[in-house]
GROMACS .gro file of C-alpha atoms in nm:
model
  274
    1SER     CA    1  -1.120  -0.318   1.670
    2LEU     CA    2  -0.972  -0.587   1.510
    3TRP     CA    3  -1.046  -0.749   1.163
    4VAL     CA    4  -0.957  -1.097   1.078
    5CYS     CA    5  -0.997  -1.275   0.757
    6THR     CA    6  -0.907  -1.662   0.680
    7LYS     CA    7  -0.814  -1.769   0.326
    8GLU     CA    8  -1.140  -1.915   0.357
    9GLY     CA    9  -1.345  -1.616   0.385
   10THR     CA   10  -1.453  -1.659   0.736
   11VAL     CA   11  -1.445  -1.306   0.885
   12TYR     CA   12  -1.376  -1.227   1.255
   13LEU     CA   13  -1.420  -0.889   1.405
   14LEU     CA   14  -1.262  -0.854   1.772
   15ASP     CA   15  -1.304  -0.542   2.041
   16LYS     CA   16  -1.029  -0.412   2.249
   17ASN     CA   17  -1.051  -0.724   2.468
   18LEU     CA   18  -0.999  -0.963   2.186
   19GLU     CA   19  -1.333  -1.110   2.226
   20ILE     CA   20  -1.546  -1.177   1.915
   21VAL     CA   21  -1.832  -0.873   1.827
   22LYS     CA   22  -2.206  -1.011   1.846
   23ASN     CA   23  -2.310  -1.125   1.524
   24PHE     CA   24  -1.898  -1.258   1.403
   25PRO     CA   25  -1.772  -1.457   1.281
   26ILE     CA   26  -1.906  -1.442   0.898
   27PHE     CA   27  -1.880  -1.720   0.690
   28THR     CA   28  -1.881  -1.573   0.370
   29GLY     CA   29  -1.786  -1.942   0.178
   30MET     CA   30  -1.590  -1.698  -0.092
   31LYS     CA   31  -1.229  -1.778  -0.063
   32ALA     CA   32  -0.969  -1.463  -0.068
   33SER     CA   33  -0.721  -1.436  -0.347
   34ALA     CA   34  -0.538  -1.153  -0.129
   35GLU     CA   35  -0.511  -1.004   0.158
   36CYS     CA   36  -0.783  -0.797   0.331
   37ILE     CA   37  -0.765  -0.419   0.404
   38VAL     CA   38  -0.993  -0.214   0.597
   39PHE     CA   39  -1.208   0.036   0.442
   40GLY     CA   40  -1.414   0.284   0.646
   41ASN     CA   41  -1.659  -0.001   0.867
   42LYS     CA   42  -1.592  -0.241   0.612
   43LEU     CA   43  -1.333  -0.515   0.579
   44VAL     CA   44  -1.278  -0.587   0.196
   45PHE     CA   45  -1.067  -0.834   0.008
   46PRO     CA   46  -1.094  -0.969  -0.363
   47VAL     CA   47  -1.232  -1.315  -0.401
   48GLU     CA   48  -1.097  -1.606  -0.668
   49ASP     CA   49  -1.405  -1.512  -0.904
   50GLY     CA   50  -1.267  -1.179  -0.956
   51SER     CA   51  -1.534  -0.987  -0.738
   52ILE     CA   52  -1.439  -0.789  -0.392
   53CYS     CA   53  -1.626  -0.918  -0.102
   54GLU     CA   54  -1.723  -0.648   0.166
   55VAL     CA   55  -1.810  -0.718   0.521
   56SER     CA   56  -1.943  -0.481   0.733
   57SER     CA   57  -1.947  -0.372   1.110
   58SER     CA   58  -2.343  -0.493   1.149
   59GLY     CA   59  -2.271  -0.831   1.017
   60LYS     CA   60  -2.369  -0.812   0.663
   61TYR     CA   61  -2.175  -0.874   0.355
   62GLY     CA   62  -2.172  -0.875  -0.012
   63LEU     CA   63  -1.988  -0.838  -0.372
   64VAL     CA   64  -1.875  -0.569  -0.562
   65PRO     CA   65  -1.830  -0.711  -0.939
   66LEU     CA   66  -1.594  -0.613  -1.128
   67ILE     CA   67  -1.542  -0.681  -1.511
   68THR     CA   68  -1.211  -0.917  -1.491
   69ASN     CA   69  -1.043  -1.141  -1.715
   70PHE     CA   70  -0.793  -1.270  -1.461
   71ASN     CA   71  -0.782  -1.335  -1.052
   72LEU     CA   72  -0.683  -1.052  -0.856
   73LYS     CA   73  -0.349  -1.086  -0.666
   74ALA     CA   74  -0.332  -0.800  -0.446
   75LYS     CA   75  -0.473  -0.637  -0.184
   76PRO     CA   76  -0.705  -0.348  -0.289
   77THR     CA   77  -0.584   0.023  -0.222
   78VAL     CA   78  -0.830   0.250  -0.018
   79LEU     CA   79  -0.879   0.644   0.066
   80ASP     CA   80  -1.151   0.789   0.168
   81GLU     CA   81  -1.444   0.687  -0.041
   82TYR     CA   82  -1.200   0.541  -0.312
   83MET     CA   83  -1.084   0.187  -0.365
   84ALA     CA   84  -0.813   0.129  -0.674
   85VAL     CA   85  -0.742  -0.297  -0.770
   86TYR     CA   86  -0.506  -0.414  -0.998
   87GLU     CA   87  -0.576  -0.679  -1.197
   88LYS     CA   88  -0.220  -0.887  -1.273
   89SER     CA   89  -0.145  -0.982  -1.644
   90PHE     CA   90   0.131  -0.930  -1.851
   91LEU     CA   91  -0.169  -0.698  -2.017
   92GLY     CA   92  -0.316  -0.590  -1.671
   93ASN     CA   93  -0.592  -0.320  -1.566
   94ILE     CA   94  -0.659  -0.071  -1.294
   95HIS     CA   95  -0.999  -0.054  -1.147
   96ILE     CA   96  -1.109   0.228  -0.950
   97LEU     CA   97  -1.388   0.304  -0.769
   98ARG     CA   98  -1.574   0.536  -0.585
   99ASN     CA   99  -1.856   0.423  -0.358
  100GLU     CA  100  -1.884   0.076  -0.513
  101LYS     CA  101  -1.907   0.223  -0.858
  102ASN     CA  102  -1.667   0.211  -1.130
  103ILE     CA  103  -1.547   0.614  -1.184
  104VAL     CA  104  -1.309   0.517  -1.514
  105LYS     CA  105  -1.489   0.623  -1.832
  106GLU     CA  106  -1.326   0.321  -2.010
  107SER     CA  107  -1.416   0.072  -1.710
  108THR     CA  108  -1.042   0.029  -1.646
  109LEU     CA  109  -0.672   0.186  -1.679
  110PRO     CA  110  -0.495  -0.051  -1.876
  111ILE     CA  111  -0.116  -0.184  -1.797
  112ASN     CA  112   0.145  -0.308  -2.036
  113GLY     CA  113   0.385  -0.521  -1.836
  114ILE     CA  114   0.368  -0.715  -1.522
  115ALA     CA  115   0.406  -0.639  -1.188
  116TYR     CA  116   0.359  -0.664  -0.822
  117GLY     CA  117   0.160  -0.517  -0.551
  118SER     CA  118  -0.126  -0.259  -0.557
  119PRO     CA  119  -0.161   0.096  -0.695
  120ALA     CA  120  -0.118   0.397  -0.499
  121ILE     CA  121  -0.376   0.707  -0.485
  122ILE     CA  122  -0.362   1.013  -0.360
  123LYS     CA  123  -0.590   1.323  -0.334
  124LYS     CA  124  -0.492   1.666  -0.355
  125ASP     CA  125  -0.703   1.953  -0.431
  126GLY     CA  126  -1.020   1.809  -0.499
  127VAL     CA  127  -0.789   1.578  -0.813
  128LEU     CA  128  -0.732   1.183  -0.777
  129TYR     CA  129  -0.412   1.123  -0.834
  130THR     CA  130  -0.316   0.710  -0.936
  131ALA     CA  131   0.015   0.570  -0.951
  132PHE     CA  132   0.142   0.248  -1.049
  133ILE     CA  133   0.498   0.095  -1.150
  134THR     CA  134   0.555  -0.206  -1.358
  135GLN     CA  135   0.823  -0.462  -1.278
  136ALA     CA  136   1.032  -0.317  -1.531
  137GLY     CA  137   1.040   0.029  -1.399
  138PHE     CA  138   0.735   0.163  -1.651
  139LEU     CA  139   0.535   0.443  -1.416
  140TYR     CA  140   0.217   0.525  -1.468
  141ILE     CA  141   0.062   0.843  -1.311
  142TRP     CA  142  -0.322   0.905  -1.399
  143LYS     CA  143  -0.510   1.256  -1.302
  144ASP     CA  144  -0.861   1.197  -1.239
  145GLY     CA  145  -0.827   0.893  -1.487
  146VAL     CA  146  -0.590   1.051  -1.754
  147LEU     CA  147  -0.230   0.993  -1.790
  148ILE     CA  148  -0.074   1.289  -1.755
  149SER     CA  149   0.218   1.230  -2.017
  150GLU     CA  150   0.158   1.065  -2.352
  151LYS     CA  151   0.364   0.771  -2.249
  152PRO     CA  152   0.406   0.624  -1.912
  153LEU     CA  153   0.760   0.783  -1.694
  154MET     CA  154   1.060   0.558  -1.674
  155LEU     CA  155   1.239   0.453  -1.381
  156PHE     CA  156   1.581   0.258  -1.448
  157GLY     CA  157   1.593  -0.054  -1.242
  158ILE     CA  158   1.380  -0.390  -1.121
  159PHE     CA  159   1.078  -0.329  -0.900
  160TYR     CA  160   0.959  -0.597  -0.690
  161SER     CA  161   0.694  -0.366  -0.509
  162ASN     CA  162   0.510  -0.109  -0.629
  163VAL     CA  163   0.433   0.281  -0.503
  164VAL     CA  164   0.352   0.380  -0.207
  165ALA     CA  165   0.200   0.729  -0.112
  166GLY     CA  166   0.252   0.976   0.111
  167LYS     CA  167   0.021   1.296   0.135
  168ASP     CA  168   0.200   1.511  -0.139
  169TYR     CA  169   0.456   1.225  -0.329
  170PHE     CA  170   0.429   0.889  -0.443
  171TYR     CA  171   0.781   0.666  -0.364
  172ALA     CA  172   0.924   0.361  -0.526
  173ILE     CA  173   1.226   0.152  -0.416
  174SER     CA  174   1.417  -0.062  -0.674
  175ALA     CA  175   1.577  -0.432  -0.632
  176ASN     CA  176   1.911  -0.239  -0.623
  177GLY     CA  177   1.825   0.004  -0.366
  178VAL     CA  178   1.722   0.340  -0.556
  179LEU     CA  179   1.476   0.524  -0.357
  180ASN     CA  180   1.261   0.719  -0.567
  181ARG     CA  181   1.025   1.016  -0.459
  182ILE     CA  182   0.799   1.109  -0.736
  183SER     CA  183   0.553   1.425  -0.764
  184VAL     CA  184   0.225   1.428  -0.894
  185ASP     CA  185   0.312   1.588  -1.217
  186GLY     CA  186   0.607   1.356  -1.277
  187GLU     CA  187   0.907   1.502  -1.103
  188ILE     CA  188   1.156   1.256  -0.955
  189LEU     CA  189   1.389   1.288  -0.722
  190LYS     CA  190   1.646   0.981  -0.607
  191VAL     CA  191   1.881   0.851  -0.394
  192GLN     CA  192   2.085   0.535  -0.387
  193ILE     CA  193   2.123   0.344  -0.070
  194PRO     CA  194   2.480   0.149  -0.079
  195GLU     CA  195   2.535  -0.191  -0.122
  196VAL     CA  196   2.173  -0.318  -0.052
  197THR     CA  197   1.938  -0.510  -0.229
  198VAL     CA  198   1.552  -0.494  -0.205
  199LYS     CA  199   1.407  -0.788  -0.380
  200ASN     CA  200   1.170  -0.914  -0.057
  201GLY     CA  201   1.197  -0.558   0.125
  202TYR     CA  202   0.900  -0.304   0.206
  203LEU     CA  203   0.809   0.065   0.211
  204THR     CA  204   0.628   0.285   0.434
  205VAL     CA  205   0.543   0.609   0.461
  206LEU     CA  206   0.496   0.772   0.842
  207SER     CA  207   0.165   0.973   0.821
  208PRO     CA  208   0.296   1.350   0.836
  209GLU     CA  209   0.297   1.515   1.183
  210GLU     CA  210   0.235   1.826   1.309
  211ASN     CA  211   0.522   2.013   1.056
  212GLY     CA  212   0.323   1.796   0.758
  213VAL     CA  213   0.670   1.668   0.687
  214GLU     CA  214   0.629   1.241   0.629
  215ASN     CA  215   0.913   1.011   0.689
  216ILE     CA  216   1.027   0.741   0.443
  217PHE     CA  217   1.116   0.367   0.588
  218VAL     CA  218   1.308   0.123   0.333
  219SER     CA  219   1.313  -0.241   0.438
  220VAL     CA  220   1.564  -0.398   0.283
  221ASP     CA  221   1.694  -0.744   0.207
  222GLY     CA  222   1.814  -0.937   0.532
  223ASN     CA  223   1.771  -0.743   0.879
  224ILE     CA  224   1.827  -0.352   0.827
  225ILE     CA  225   1.590  -0.075   0.795
  226TYR     CA  226   1.704   0.265   0.668
  227GLY     CA  227   1.474   0.618   0.752
  228PHE     CA  228   1.494   0.910   0.528
  229ASN     CA  229   1.285   1.226   0.555
  230GLN     CA  230   1.095   1.399   0.261
  231GLY     CA  231   1.379   1.551   0.134
  232LEU     CA  232   1.538   1.175   0.107
  233GLU     CA  233   1.800   1.252   0.413
  234LEU     CA  234   1.888   0.947   0.600
  235LEU     CA  235   1.729   0.992   0.952
  236SER     CA  236   1.906   1.047   1.261
  237GLY     CA  237   1.950   0.683   1.429
  238PHE     CA  238   1.925   0.495   1.108
  239PRO     CA  239   1.977   0.260   1.026
  240LEU     CA  240   1.819  -0.009   1.249
  241PRO     CA  241   1.827  -0.336   1.265
  242GLY     CA  242   1.475  -0.505   1.166
  243ARG     CA  243   1.296  -0.616   0.906
  244GLY     CA  244   0.906  -0.575   0.747
  245ASN     CA  245   0.722  -0.265   0.798
  246PRO     CA  246   0.791  -0.052   1.111
  247LEU     CA  247   0.443   0.022   1.357
  248PHE     CA  248   0.503   0.372   1.515
  249VAL     CA  249   0.346   0.411   1.876
  250ASP     CA  250   0.414   0.529   2.242
  251VAL     CA  251   0.496   0.200   2.411
  252ASN     CA  252   0.630   0.402   2.727
  253SER     CA  253   0.421   0.672   2.783
  254ASP     CA  254   0.639   0.964   2.732
  255LYS     CA  255   0.436   1.115   2.411
  256ASN     CA  256   0.657   1.026   2.184
  257ALA     CA  257   0.577   0.779   1.949
  258ASP     CA  258   0.887   0.479   1.918
  259CYS     CA  259   0.955   0.279   1.663
  260LEU     CA  260   0.880  -0.095   1.691
  261VAL     CA  261   1.030  -0.340   1.419
  262PHE     CA  262   1.065  -0.701   1.436
  263SER     CA  263   1.390  -0.893   1.359
  264LEU     CA  264   1.533  -1.179   1.203
  265ASP     CA  265   1.550  -1.330   1.521
  266ASN     CA  266   1.182  -1.338   1.577
  267LYS     CA  267   1.203  -1.048   1.863
  268ILE     CA  268   1.008  -0.730   1.844
  269THR     CA  269   1.252  -0.421   1.944
  270ALA     CA  270   1.094  -0.055   2.027
  271TRP     CA  271   1.340   0.217   1.961
  272ASN     CA  272   1.300   0.549   2.099
  273LEU     CA  273   1.390   0.793   1.805
  274ARG     CA  274   1.412   1.110   2.001
   0.00000   0.00000   0.00000
């Protein structure tokens, strides 16, 4: 299925033939303040009054109210039954919901400093870890809603995108091209990508393969994508020309995932990475 949401809050659900499903479109009348994301059998998106709108595949919709003082400018992050939302401000807040109910004792997790993007979440050994980094490099990691250290960790650099979660690690890329791998207990491994800037870049973590090792892809400013393994070693065949988040799918039916990238000349290229 394919979900589509307009800025005006009109939601479409399309089948594999790109035909509109019964009971759709849904005219919620709620203007979206950020991108939407699929959450189970629902589409969720923040609206201008600080709530979260949920639209189910059956065509029903409703609001999840949050105690907010500012608009939500970034899409929610979802994992299993959890949803994390950033309320953007110089004194911002992180909301964590489980099955639409707030699980944070003090209602929200406070953030000191402005930031871009959305929080990242990892569930490991029954524990929920939430990470978030400010533009100035202050890294917050909470273990079931409690900071793992007395103060936020400090990553040197400016960050125009937020942390991204893998299976066991969080990853962050600074504007001067330093890729950081952060464990849930705060240990940091980093590597410098030479002679690049990442002010308008993207960070993508490929879901673990059969061997359980995940790969990390960095789209830097310009038209170049770097690929790294979990040890932050450059993958064979990289860097590749392209930008944005790469997509991995078998397009030639050889039972191996190919790397699809969009380039500055408005073309989509599929790379065989074997």
